[in-house]
XYZ file of C-alpha atoms in Angstrom:
367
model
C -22.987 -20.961 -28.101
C -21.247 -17.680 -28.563
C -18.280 -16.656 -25.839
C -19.328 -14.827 -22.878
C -19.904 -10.926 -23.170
C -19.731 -9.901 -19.363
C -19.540 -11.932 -16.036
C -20.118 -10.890 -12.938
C -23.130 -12.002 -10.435
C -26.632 -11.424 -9.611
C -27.815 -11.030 -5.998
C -31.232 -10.622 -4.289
C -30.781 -9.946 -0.140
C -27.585 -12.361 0.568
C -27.903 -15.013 -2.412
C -25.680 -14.491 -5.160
C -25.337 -16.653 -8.096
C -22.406 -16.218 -10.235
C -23.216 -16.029 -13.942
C -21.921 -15.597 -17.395
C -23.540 -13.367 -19.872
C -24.039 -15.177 -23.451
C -26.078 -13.279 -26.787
C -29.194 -14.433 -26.618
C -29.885 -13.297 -30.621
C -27.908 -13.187 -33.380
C -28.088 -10.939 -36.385
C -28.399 -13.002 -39.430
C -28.794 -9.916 -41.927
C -26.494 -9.885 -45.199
C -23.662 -7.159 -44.602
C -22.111 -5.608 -48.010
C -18.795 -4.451 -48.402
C -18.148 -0.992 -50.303
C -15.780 -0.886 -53.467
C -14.237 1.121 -56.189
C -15.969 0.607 -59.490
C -13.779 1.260 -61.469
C -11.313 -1.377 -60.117
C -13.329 -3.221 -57.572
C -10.667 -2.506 -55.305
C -11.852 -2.736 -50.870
C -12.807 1.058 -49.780
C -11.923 0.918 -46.317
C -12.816 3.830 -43.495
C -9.622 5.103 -41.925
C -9.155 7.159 -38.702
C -7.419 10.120 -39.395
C -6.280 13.326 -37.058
C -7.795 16.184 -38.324
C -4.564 18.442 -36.735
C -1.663 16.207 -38.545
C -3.648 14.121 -41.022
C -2.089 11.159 -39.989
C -3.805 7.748 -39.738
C -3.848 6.113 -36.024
C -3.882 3.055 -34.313
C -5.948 1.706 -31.712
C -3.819 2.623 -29.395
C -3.463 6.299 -29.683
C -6.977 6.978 -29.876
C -8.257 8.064 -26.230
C -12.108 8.774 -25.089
C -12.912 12.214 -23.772
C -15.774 14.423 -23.251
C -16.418 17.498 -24.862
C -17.777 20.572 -22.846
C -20.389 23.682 -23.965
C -17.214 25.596 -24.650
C -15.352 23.426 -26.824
C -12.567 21.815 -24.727
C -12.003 17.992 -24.177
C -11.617 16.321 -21.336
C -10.036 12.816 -21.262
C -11.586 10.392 -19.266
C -9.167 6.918 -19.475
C -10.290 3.015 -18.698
C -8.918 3.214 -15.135
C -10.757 6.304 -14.258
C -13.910 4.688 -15.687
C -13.051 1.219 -13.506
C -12.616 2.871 -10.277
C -15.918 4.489 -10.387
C -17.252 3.811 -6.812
C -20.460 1.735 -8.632
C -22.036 -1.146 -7.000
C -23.423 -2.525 -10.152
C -20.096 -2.648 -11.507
C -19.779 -6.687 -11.393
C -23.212 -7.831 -10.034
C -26.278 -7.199 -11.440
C -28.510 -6.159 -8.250
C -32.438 -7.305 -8.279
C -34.043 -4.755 -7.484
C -37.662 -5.876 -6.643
C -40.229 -8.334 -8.326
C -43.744 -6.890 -10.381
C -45.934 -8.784 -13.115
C -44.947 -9.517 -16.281
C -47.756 -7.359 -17.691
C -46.510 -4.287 -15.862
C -43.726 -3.745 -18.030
C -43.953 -1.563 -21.489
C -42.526 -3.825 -24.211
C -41.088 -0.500 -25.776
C -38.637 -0.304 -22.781
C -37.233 -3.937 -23.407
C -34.349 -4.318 -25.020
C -31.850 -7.159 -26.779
C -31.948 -10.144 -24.631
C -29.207 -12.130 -23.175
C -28.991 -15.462 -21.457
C -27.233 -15.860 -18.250
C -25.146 -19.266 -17.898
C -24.435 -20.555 -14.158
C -20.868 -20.099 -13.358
C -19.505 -23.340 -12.152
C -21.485 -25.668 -9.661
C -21.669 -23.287 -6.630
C -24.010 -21.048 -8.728
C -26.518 -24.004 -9.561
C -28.601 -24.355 -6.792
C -29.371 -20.640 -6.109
C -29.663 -20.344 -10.017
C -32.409 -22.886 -9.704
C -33.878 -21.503 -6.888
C -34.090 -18.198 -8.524
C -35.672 -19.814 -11.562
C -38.332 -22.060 -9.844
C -39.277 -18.203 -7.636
C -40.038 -16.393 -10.831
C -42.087 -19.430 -12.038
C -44.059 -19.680 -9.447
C -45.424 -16.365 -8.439
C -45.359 -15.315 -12.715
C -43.477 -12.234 -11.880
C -39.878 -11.014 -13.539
C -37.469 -9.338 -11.710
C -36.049 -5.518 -12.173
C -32.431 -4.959 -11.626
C -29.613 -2.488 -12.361
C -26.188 -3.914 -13.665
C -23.382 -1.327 -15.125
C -22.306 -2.532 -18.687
C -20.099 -0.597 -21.243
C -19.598 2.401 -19.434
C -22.777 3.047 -17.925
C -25.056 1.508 -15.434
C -28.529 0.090 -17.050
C -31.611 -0.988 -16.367
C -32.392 -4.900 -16.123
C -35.396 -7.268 -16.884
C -35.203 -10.946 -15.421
C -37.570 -13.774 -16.826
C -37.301 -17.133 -17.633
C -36.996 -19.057 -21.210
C -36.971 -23.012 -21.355
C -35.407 -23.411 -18.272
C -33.221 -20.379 -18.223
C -32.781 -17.243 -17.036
C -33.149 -13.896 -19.460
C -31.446 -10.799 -18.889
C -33.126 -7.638 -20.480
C -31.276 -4.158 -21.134
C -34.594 -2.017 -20.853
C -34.836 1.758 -21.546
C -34.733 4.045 -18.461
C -37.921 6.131 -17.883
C -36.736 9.083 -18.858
C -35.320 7.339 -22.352
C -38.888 6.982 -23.749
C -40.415 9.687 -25.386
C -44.135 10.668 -24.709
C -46.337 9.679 -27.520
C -49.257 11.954 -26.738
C -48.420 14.728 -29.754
C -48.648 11.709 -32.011
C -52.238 11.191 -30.677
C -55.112 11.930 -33.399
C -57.603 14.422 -33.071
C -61.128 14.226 -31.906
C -62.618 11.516 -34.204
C -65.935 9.704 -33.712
C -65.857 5.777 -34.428
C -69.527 4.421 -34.784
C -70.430 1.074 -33.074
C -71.119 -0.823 -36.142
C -67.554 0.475 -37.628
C -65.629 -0.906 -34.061
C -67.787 -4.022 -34.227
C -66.923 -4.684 -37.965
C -63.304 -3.895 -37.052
C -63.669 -6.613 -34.142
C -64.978 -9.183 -36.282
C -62.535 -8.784 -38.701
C -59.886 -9.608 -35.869
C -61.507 -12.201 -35.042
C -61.904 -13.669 -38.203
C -58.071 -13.148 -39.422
C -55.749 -16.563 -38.783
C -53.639 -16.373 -35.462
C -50.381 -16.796 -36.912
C -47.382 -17.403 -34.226
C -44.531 -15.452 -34.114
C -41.964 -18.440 -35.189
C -43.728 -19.456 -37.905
C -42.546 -15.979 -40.079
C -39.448 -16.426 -41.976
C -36.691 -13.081 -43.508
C -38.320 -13.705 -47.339
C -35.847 -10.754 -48.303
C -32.963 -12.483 -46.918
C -33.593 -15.836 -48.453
C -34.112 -13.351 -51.752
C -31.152 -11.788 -51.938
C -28.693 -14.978 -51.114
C -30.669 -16.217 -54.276
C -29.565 -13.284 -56.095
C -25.782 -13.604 -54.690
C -26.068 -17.352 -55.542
C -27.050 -16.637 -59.167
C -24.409 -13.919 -59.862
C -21.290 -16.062 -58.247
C -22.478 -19.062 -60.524
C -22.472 -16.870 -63.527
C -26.371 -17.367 -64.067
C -29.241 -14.154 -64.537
C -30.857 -13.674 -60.604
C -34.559 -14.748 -60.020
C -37.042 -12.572 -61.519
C -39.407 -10.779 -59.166
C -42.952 -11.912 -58.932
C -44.869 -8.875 -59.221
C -47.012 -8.009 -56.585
C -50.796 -7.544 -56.933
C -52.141 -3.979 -57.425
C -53.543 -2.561 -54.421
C -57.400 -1.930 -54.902
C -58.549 1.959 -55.228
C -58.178 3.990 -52.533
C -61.747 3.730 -50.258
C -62.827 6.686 -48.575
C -65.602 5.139 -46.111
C -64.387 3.152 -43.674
C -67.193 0.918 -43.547
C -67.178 -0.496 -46.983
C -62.923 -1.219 -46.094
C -63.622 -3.073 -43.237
C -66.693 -4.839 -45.411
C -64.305 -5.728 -48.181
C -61.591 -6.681 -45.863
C -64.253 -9.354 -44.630
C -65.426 -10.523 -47.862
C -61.825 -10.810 -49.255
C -60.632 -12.782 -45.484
C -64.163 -14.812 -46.261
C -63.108 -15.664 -49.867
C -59.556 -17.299 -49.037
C -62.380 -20.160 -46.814
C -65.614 -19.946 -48.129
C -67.538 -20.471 -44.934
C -69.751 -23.513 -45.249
C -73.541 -23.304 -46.080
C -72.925 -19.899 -48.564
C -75.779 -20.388 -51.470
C -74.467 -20.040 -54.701
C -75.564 -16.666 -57.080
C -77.416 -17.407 -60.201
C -77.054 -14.897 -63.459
C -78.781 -14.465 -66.322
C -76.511 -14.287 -69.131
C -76.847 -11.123 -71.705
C -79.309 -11.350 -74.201
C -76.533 -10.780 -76.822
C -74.794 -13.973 -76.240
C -77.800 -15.668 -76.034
C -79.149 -14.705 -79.507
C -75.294 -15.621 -80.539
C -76.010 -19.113 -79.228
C -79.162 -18.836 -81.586
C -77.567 -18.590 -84.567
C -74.858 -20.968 -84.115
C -77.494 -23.988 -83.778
C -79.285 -23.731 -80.745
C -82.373 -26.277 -80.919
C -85.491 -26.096 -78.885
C -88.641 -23.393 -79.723
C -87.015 -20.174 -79.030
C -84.210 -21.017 -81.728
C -87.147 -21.719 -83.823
C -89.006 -19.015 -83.230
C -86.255 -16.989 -83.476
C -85.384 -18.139 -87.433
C -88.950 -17.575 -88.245
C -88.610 -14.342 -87.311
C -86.269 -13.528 -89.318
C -87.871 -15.312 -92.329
C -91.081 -13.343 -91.777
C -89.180 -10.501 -91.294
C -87.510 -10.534 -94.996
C -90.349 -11.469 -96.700
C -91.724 -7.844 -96.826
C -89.358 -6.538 -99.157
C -89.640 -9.228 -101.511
C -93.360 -7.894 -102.258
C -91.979 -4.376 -102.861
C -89.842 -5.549 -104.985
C -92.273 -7.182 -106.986
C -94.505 -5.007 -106.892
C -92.199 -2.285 -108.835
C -90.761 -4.528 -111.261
C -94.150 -5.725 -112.911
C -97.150 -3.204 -112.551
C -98.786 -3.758 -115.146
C -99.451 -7.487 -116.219
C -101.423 -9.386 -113.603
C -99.051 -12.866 -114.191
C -96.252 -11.347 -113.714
C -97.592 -10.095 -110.407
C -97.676 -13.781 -109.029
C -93.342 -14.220 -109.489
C -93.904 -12.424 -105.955
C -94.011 -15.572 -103.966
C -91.139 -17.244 -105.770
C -88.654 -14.146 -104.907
C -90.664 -14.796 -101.170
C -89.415 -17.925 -101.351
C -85.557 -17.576 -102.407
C -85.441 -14.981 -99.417
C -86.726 -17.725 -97.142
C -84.225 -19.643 -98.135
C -81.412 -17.605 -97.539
C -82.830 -16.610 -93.981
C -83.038 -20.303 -93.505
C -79.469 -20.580 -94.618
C -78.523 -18.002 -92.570
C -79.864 -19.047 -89.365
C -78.163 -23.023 -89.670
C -81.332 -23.745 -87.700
C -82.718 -27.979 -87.325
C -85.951 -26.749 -86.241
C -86.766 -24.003 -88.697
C -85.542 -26.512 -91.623
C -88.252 -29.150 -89.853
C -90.996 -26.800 -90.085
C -90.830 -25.389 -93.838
C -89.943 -27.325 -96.474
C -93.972 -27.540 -97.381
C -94.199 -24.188 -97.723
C -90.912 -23.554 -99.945
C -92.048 -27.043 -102.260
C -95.295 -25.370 -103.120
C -93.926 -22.034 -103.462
C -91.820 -23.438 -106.082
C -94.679 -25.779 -107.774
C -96.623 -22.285 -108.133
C -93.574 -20.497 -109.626
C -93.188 -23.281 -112.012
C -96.816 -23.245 -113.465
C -96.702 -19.400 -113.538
C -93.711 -19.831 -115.682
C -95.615 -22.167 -118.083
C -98.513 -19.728 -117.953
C -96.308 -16.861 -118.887
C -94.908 -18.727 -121.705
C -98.223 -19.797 -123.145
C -99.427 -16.691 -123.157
């Protein structure tokens, strides 16, 4: 534990428990020093009179007040001690009200108060065990660095908590900060609920400083002569959404996807007719890859006959070479489309395409 800040005593009617004041925090943040770059060399902040120029010590600098018309009054230690206070050693309970009664925003950095010596035990105790049992905290007013302040009691494991809390007066009014006249639908407050509801309830202790443990990486890495950690980039935020509805209804899907909740049917989608025809021609087997190859055999057939047709108008025999060209175009369809089933189906046809080819041949020869 840290040494004691202040001591004094705290009193309620004629009890009065003396008690040392111990931090009840401590700041863990990573302080930086500043320096010259060109030399690295300390740059240190110096107190200087801005009559003589002259740097001073602790001891010649003094504490005064200045007024609306520019001249300083000094106001020394001993003036400030012999302030006629009653708070000035002893911080004075005030009255008891519920925990609940008190604005968070007016508490303060926190403080534990030690017993001090074994006469303050028992009333310390008794103190302790009062506040437990009626679930109240006490107000008090203690004077502390100058100035008298406002107190907040409670107990923590056992121990008793002293507050600093903001005086009334100390706490600005939030009611220009207030939006304007806007109507929220029941559906859009009941969405907003349910997504309350359905986010985890994640304590207060189990959050860690991730940009404190991040930069004594990077310090780490530099004094060991090593390159720092490269940042993980963070994910894009989605598009800005205008409706509040459909926010709060992706907010829900997106807290639903993380645990799928059980029961959820699965989607089922048909794939693009592109691919599928794809899949086709790669080897698919079954009738649609065969009916799909046939197609494209009957398909290519028709200019065959044209072709024919053009090259021999005028002998009848020569006429008849139309199937065999019919029959070379099936077989580079068939070739194209790598297809079992179409290769099942027409081998007949193509042998007696070719038988008739042959015999026109020998006709045309004869002839």
């Amino acid at each position: 534990m840290p040494r004691p800040v202040w001591s004094g005593a705290i009193t309620f009617g004629l009890v009065t428990i003396p008690v040392k004041v111990v931090p009840a925090t401590e700041n863990h943040s990573i302080s930086f020093h500043q320096y010259h770059r060109t030399d690295m060399a300390r740059v240190r902040v110096k107190k200087v009179c801005e009559t003589d120029g002259r740097t001073l010590s602790v001891d010649e600098i003094g504490r005064g007040f200045q007024t609306p018309d520019g001249d300083t009054i000094e106001i020394t230690e001993d003036e400030l001690d012999a302030i006629p206070l009653p708070t000035a050693k002893a911080i004075e309970i005030s009255g008891f009200v519920p925990a609940a009664s008190i604005d968070p925003i007016r508490i303060g950095e926190g403080y534990y108060l030690e017993g001090a010596g074994q006469v303050a035990a028992k009333p310390y105790v008794l103190l302790r065990k009062a506040l437990e049992r009626n679930a109240k905290v006490a107000v008090a007013k203690f004077a502390w660095h100058g100035r008298e302040r406002l107190g907040l009691l409670r107990v923590k494991d056992d121990v008793l908590v002293l507050h600093a809390m903001k005086w009334p007066d100390e706490v600005r009014s939030p009611g220009a900060l207030v939006p304007g006249d806007v109507e929220v639908g029941e559906r859009e407050i009941e969405a907003a609920v349910t997504l309350v509801d359905s986010m985890p309830a994640t304590e207060p202790s189990a959050f860690k400083d991730e940009y404190r443990e991040a930069l004594e990486q990077v310090i780490a890495a530099k004094s060991s002569g090593t390159a720092p950690p490269e940042a993980v980039p963070d994910e894009e935020p989605g598009g800005e959404v205008l409706d509040l509805m459909s926010a709060l209804r992706q907010s829900l899907e997106r807290t639903h996807g993380e645990e799928a909740p059980a029961g959820r049917e699965a989607t089922v989608h048909e794939l693009p007719r592109r691919s599928a025809r794809r899949g086709s021609a790669k080897g698919a087997t079954g009738d649609g890859a065969a009916r799909g190859t046939s197609k494209k055999a009957v398909g290519k057939k028709a200019p065959a006959k044209r072709a024919a047709a053009k090259k021999a108008p005028a002998k009848k025999a020569p006429a008849k070479k139309a199937p065999a060209k019919k029959s070379g175009a099936a077989k580079g369809a068939a070739k194209k489309a790598r297809s079992p089933a179409s290769t099942v189906k027409k081998p007949a046809k193509r042998s007696a395409s070719a038988s008739t080819t042959k015999r026109n041949t020998r006709t045309d020869k004869s002839a």
